[in-house]
Amino acid sequence: MALNPLDNIRVVLVGTLYTGNVGSSCRAMANMGLKNLVLAAPNLQNDWEEGERLAVHATDILHNRKEFATFEEAVADCVAVVGTTAREGLYRQHVKTPREAASDILALAAQGPVALVFGREDKGLKNEEIAQCTHLIRIPVDEGYTSINLSQAVLITAYEFFTALGNYQMPHEKAPPAPQAQKMQLMKNWSKMLQEIGFMKPEQEDHFMQGFHRVFSRGVFTKDDAALMLGVARQAIWAKNNLNGENK
Amino acid sequence: MALNPLDNIRVVLVGTLYTGNVGSSCRAMANMGLKNLVLAAPNLQNDWEEGERLAVHATDILHNRKEFATFEEAVADCVAVVGTTAREGLYRQHVKTPREAASDILALAAQGPVALVFGREDKGLKNEEIAQCTHLIRIPVDEGYTSINLSQAVLITAYEFFTALGNYQMPHEKAPPAPQAQKMQLMKNWSKMLQEIGFMKPEQEDHFMQGFHRVFSRGVFTKDDAALMLGVARQAIWAKNNLNGENK
C-alpha cells in the first residue's frame, strides 16, 4: 500500500503557552487524519489537566508528542517547513492560502517529513523562524477579526490537507435516482388524480402540470421518492371513490 | 452597495450544553465574517464565565445573540435551513460537504435569512429536526475520529462560506517578478563569477549553468531577489580581485 502523505506531516507548535490549545489541536489533528505532534520550545503556563480534557479521544496524539528545545531541532529532518502567519511584512509576502499550497506540499510529504509550523498564541512566529520556512501560508479570515485561535488554525490547515488528498468518500444516496419513465408515470398519474379530485380542469392541465414538473425536478429525486408520490395519487383517487365524506 | 450574503446567515446552536463552545463559536464566526448567533432551546450546564473568556474579542456576537425556546421558532423566517450532521441514517443520505453546498446556499442567502444549524455536543440534531432542514451538510473528517468539537464544526462551515464568497484578497507580493532579461543577466554574471572564482571551467559552463537555471527558476523570482543574487556575483569577483587572502 502506498504511503499516506498525512503520516509524513507533523504539526509543530512553537512556544505554545496553553495546554488547552495543545489538547484541542490534538483533537483537530485526529479529525483530519494527522498523528504526529511536536512541541518546539514550549512555554506552557498551565498544567496538562486542561490539555488532556480538550484532547478528548485524541490523547494518544498528546501522549506520543515529541518535544525539542528549539525550532531548528524540531524541523531538522524535514523536506518542507511550512510556516503559518497572520501578519504581513517583508519576509511574509510570498504567502499562499492553505488550499492553494496543499497539493504541492502533499507531493513533498510523499517524499519526506513535512512540518506545519504554528507560532505562539500571542506573537506568532518570529522573523528568524519565518526565514527558515520553505513555504508560508495564511488562513483567509475576515479583516474585522484576524486573530484566530491556535487550534482553529491547526484545524483549518489540517482540513485543507485532508480534503486535498481526496480520500474522503461522502456516503452516497442509497436509493437510486428515479428513471425518467417513472417520473413521467408520476406526472401522468398525478394529472389524473388532480382532475378526479377536482383540483384542476382538463384545459388547465398544461399550466398546472408545468408547476408540478418544476416541483418534482428540484434536486435528486429517487425511486423511493417517486414511489411515495405515486402512492399519494393512488390513494387520493381511492379516497374520492370510496370514502364518501367519511374522515371529515 | 450590494448586500453581503454573510449578513443574512445566522448560526443556530440547538440544545448546546457548554458556554465555552458558544464563546469559541463566536470567535470562529467573527474570523469568518458571520455576526448573527441564535441559541435554540439552550441546555447550558455552566455559567457564562467560560463563554465570555473564549469569545475573546467577539463578545459583541455573544451579547447580541437571540434565544428561542424551540428550533422551529429559531428558523421560522428562514428561506433555507441547513443542518449539519455527522451521523448516517435514512433521512441523512442527501448530505453534501460544506464546500459543495456553499455556493447554492450563498445564492439563497442573497434572497433571505439562512440558518446554519448545529446540534447538541453529545447527540447532534434529532431526526425530527433533520426532517425540517432544507439542506444537509457533513464535514469531511477522518473515519478514525469523526467526532468534531462544536466550535470547530462552526469554524469549518463558516470558513467554507467565507471562502466561497471570494471576497478575501491575499496580500500580493509587493516586489514585481523579475523580467526574463534580468534573469538572463543574472545567469551571465553568475557564470562569469563562477569561472573567475574557480568553481567551474569554461567547458563545464553548460552543465553547471543548467543547474543554476533550475535553482533560480523555482517559484516566483522577484526583481529584488535577482538584484540580491546579482550583488553576490559582483561581490565574489571583487573579493577575489581585491582581498588577496584577507578575512581568512
CSV table of N, CA and C in Angstrom, one decimal, chain B residues 2 26 33 36 72 80 83 87 99 104 107 130 137 141 149-150 159 162 165 180 200 205 211 217 221 226 235 237 242:
chain,number,residue,atom,x,y,z
B,2,ALA,N,-24.1,46.3,-2.6
B,2,ALA,CA,-24.9,45.1,-2.6
B,2,ALA,C,-24.9,44.5,-1.2
B,26,CYS,N,-18.4,32.0,18.7
B,26,CYS,CA,-18.5,33.4,18.4
B,26,CYS,C,-17.2,33.9,17.8
B,33,GLY,N,-16.4,36.3,9.3
B,33,GLY,CA,-17.3,37.3,8.8
B,33,GLY,C,-18.8,37.1,9.1
B,36,ASN,N,-24.4,36.8,13.2
B,36,ASN,CA,-25.7,36.5,13.9
B,36,ASN,C,-25.7,35.2,14.5
B,72,GLU,N,-38.0,25.4,15.9
B,72,GLU,CA,-39.0,25.9,14.9
B,72,GLU,C,-39.0,27.4,14.9
B,80,ALA,N,-33.8,29.1,3.9
B,80,ALA,CA,-33.0,27.8,3.8
B,80,ALA,C,-32.6,27.4,5.2
B,83,GLY,N,-28.9,21.9,7.9
B,83,GLY,CA,-28.5,21.1,9.1
B,83,GLY,C,-27.1,20.5,8.9
B,87,ARG,N,-23.8,11.9,11.6
B,87,ARG,CA,-24.4,10.6,11.6
B,87,ARG,C,-25.0,10.2,10.3
B,99,ARG,N,-18.3,22.5,1.2
B,99,ARG,CA,-17.7,23.2,0.0
B,99,ARG,C,-18.6,23.0,-1.2
B,104,ASP,N,-24.6,27.3,-3.7
B,104,ASP,CA,-26.1,27.3,-3.7
B,104,ASP,C,-26.7,28.0,-2.5
B,107,ALA,N,-26.4,31.8,-2.6
B,107,ALA,CA,-27.3,32.4,-3.5
B,107,ALA,C,-28.7,32.6,-2.8
B,130,ILE,N,-33.7,17.2,11.8
B,130,ILE,CA,-33.2,17.0,10.5
B,130,ILE,C,-34.3,17.0,9.4
B,137,ILE,N,-25.5,19.2,5.5
B,137,ILE,CA,-24.1,19.1,5.2
B,137,ILE,C,-23.4,18.3,6.2
B,141,VAL,N,-14.3,14.3,7.6
B,141,VAL,CA,-13.4,14.0,8.7
B,141,VAL,C,-12.8,12.6,8.5
B,149,ASN,N,-15.5,18.8,17.5
B,149,ASN,CA,-15.9,19.8,18.5
B,149,ASN,C,-16.9,20.8,17.9
B,150,LEU,N,-17.9,21.2,18.6
B,150,LEU,CA,-19.0,22.1,18.1
B,150,LEU,C,-18.4,23.4,17.5
B,159,TYR,N,-16.0,28.9,7.4
B,159,TYR,CA,-14.8,29.1,6.6
B,159,TYR,C,-15.2,28.8,5.1
B,162,PHE,N,-17.3,31.7,3.8
B,162,PHE,CA,-16.4,32.9,3.7
B,162,PHE,C,-15.6,32.8,2.4
B,165,LEU,N,-17.4,32.9,-0.9
B,165,LEU,CA,-17.8,34.3,-1.3
B,165,LEU,C,-16.7,35.0,-2.1
B,180,GLN,N,12.5,38.5,-17.7
B,180,GLN,CA,13.4,37.5,-18.3
B,180,GLN,C,14.8,38.0,-18.6
B,200,MET,N,34.1,26.6,-11.7
B,200,MET,CA,33.9,25.7,-12.9
B,200,MET,C,34.8,26.2,-14.0
B,205,GLU,N,30.6,25.0,-18.3
B,205,GLU,CA,29.6,26.0,-18.2
B,205,GLU,C,28.2,25.5,-18.4
B,211,GLY,N,22.1,23.7,-14.0
B,211,GLY,CA,21.7,23.5,-12.6
B,211,GLY,C,21.3,24.8,-11.9
B,217,SER,N,14.9,29.1,-11.0
B,217,SER,CA,13.6,29.1,-11.7
B,217,SER,C,12.4,28.5,-10.8
B,221,PHE,N,10.4,34.5,-8.7
B,221,PHE,CA,11.7,35.2,-8.5
B,221,PHE,C,11.5,36.6,-8.8
B,226,ALA,N,16.5,38.9,-7.7
B,226,ALA,CA,17.5,38.9,-8.8
B,226,ALA,C,18.6,39.9,-8.5
B,235,GLN,N,30.1,40.9,-5.9
B,235,GLN,CA,31.0,40.9,-4.7
B,235,GLN,C,32.0,39.8,-4.7
B,237,ILE,N,33.4,38.5,-7.3
B,237,ILE,CA,34.5,38.8,-8.2
B,237,ILE,C,35.4,39.9,-7.6
B,242,ASN,N,40.4,41.7,-5.0
B,242,ASN,CA,40.9,42.7,-4.1
B,242,ASN,C,41.3,42.2,-2.7
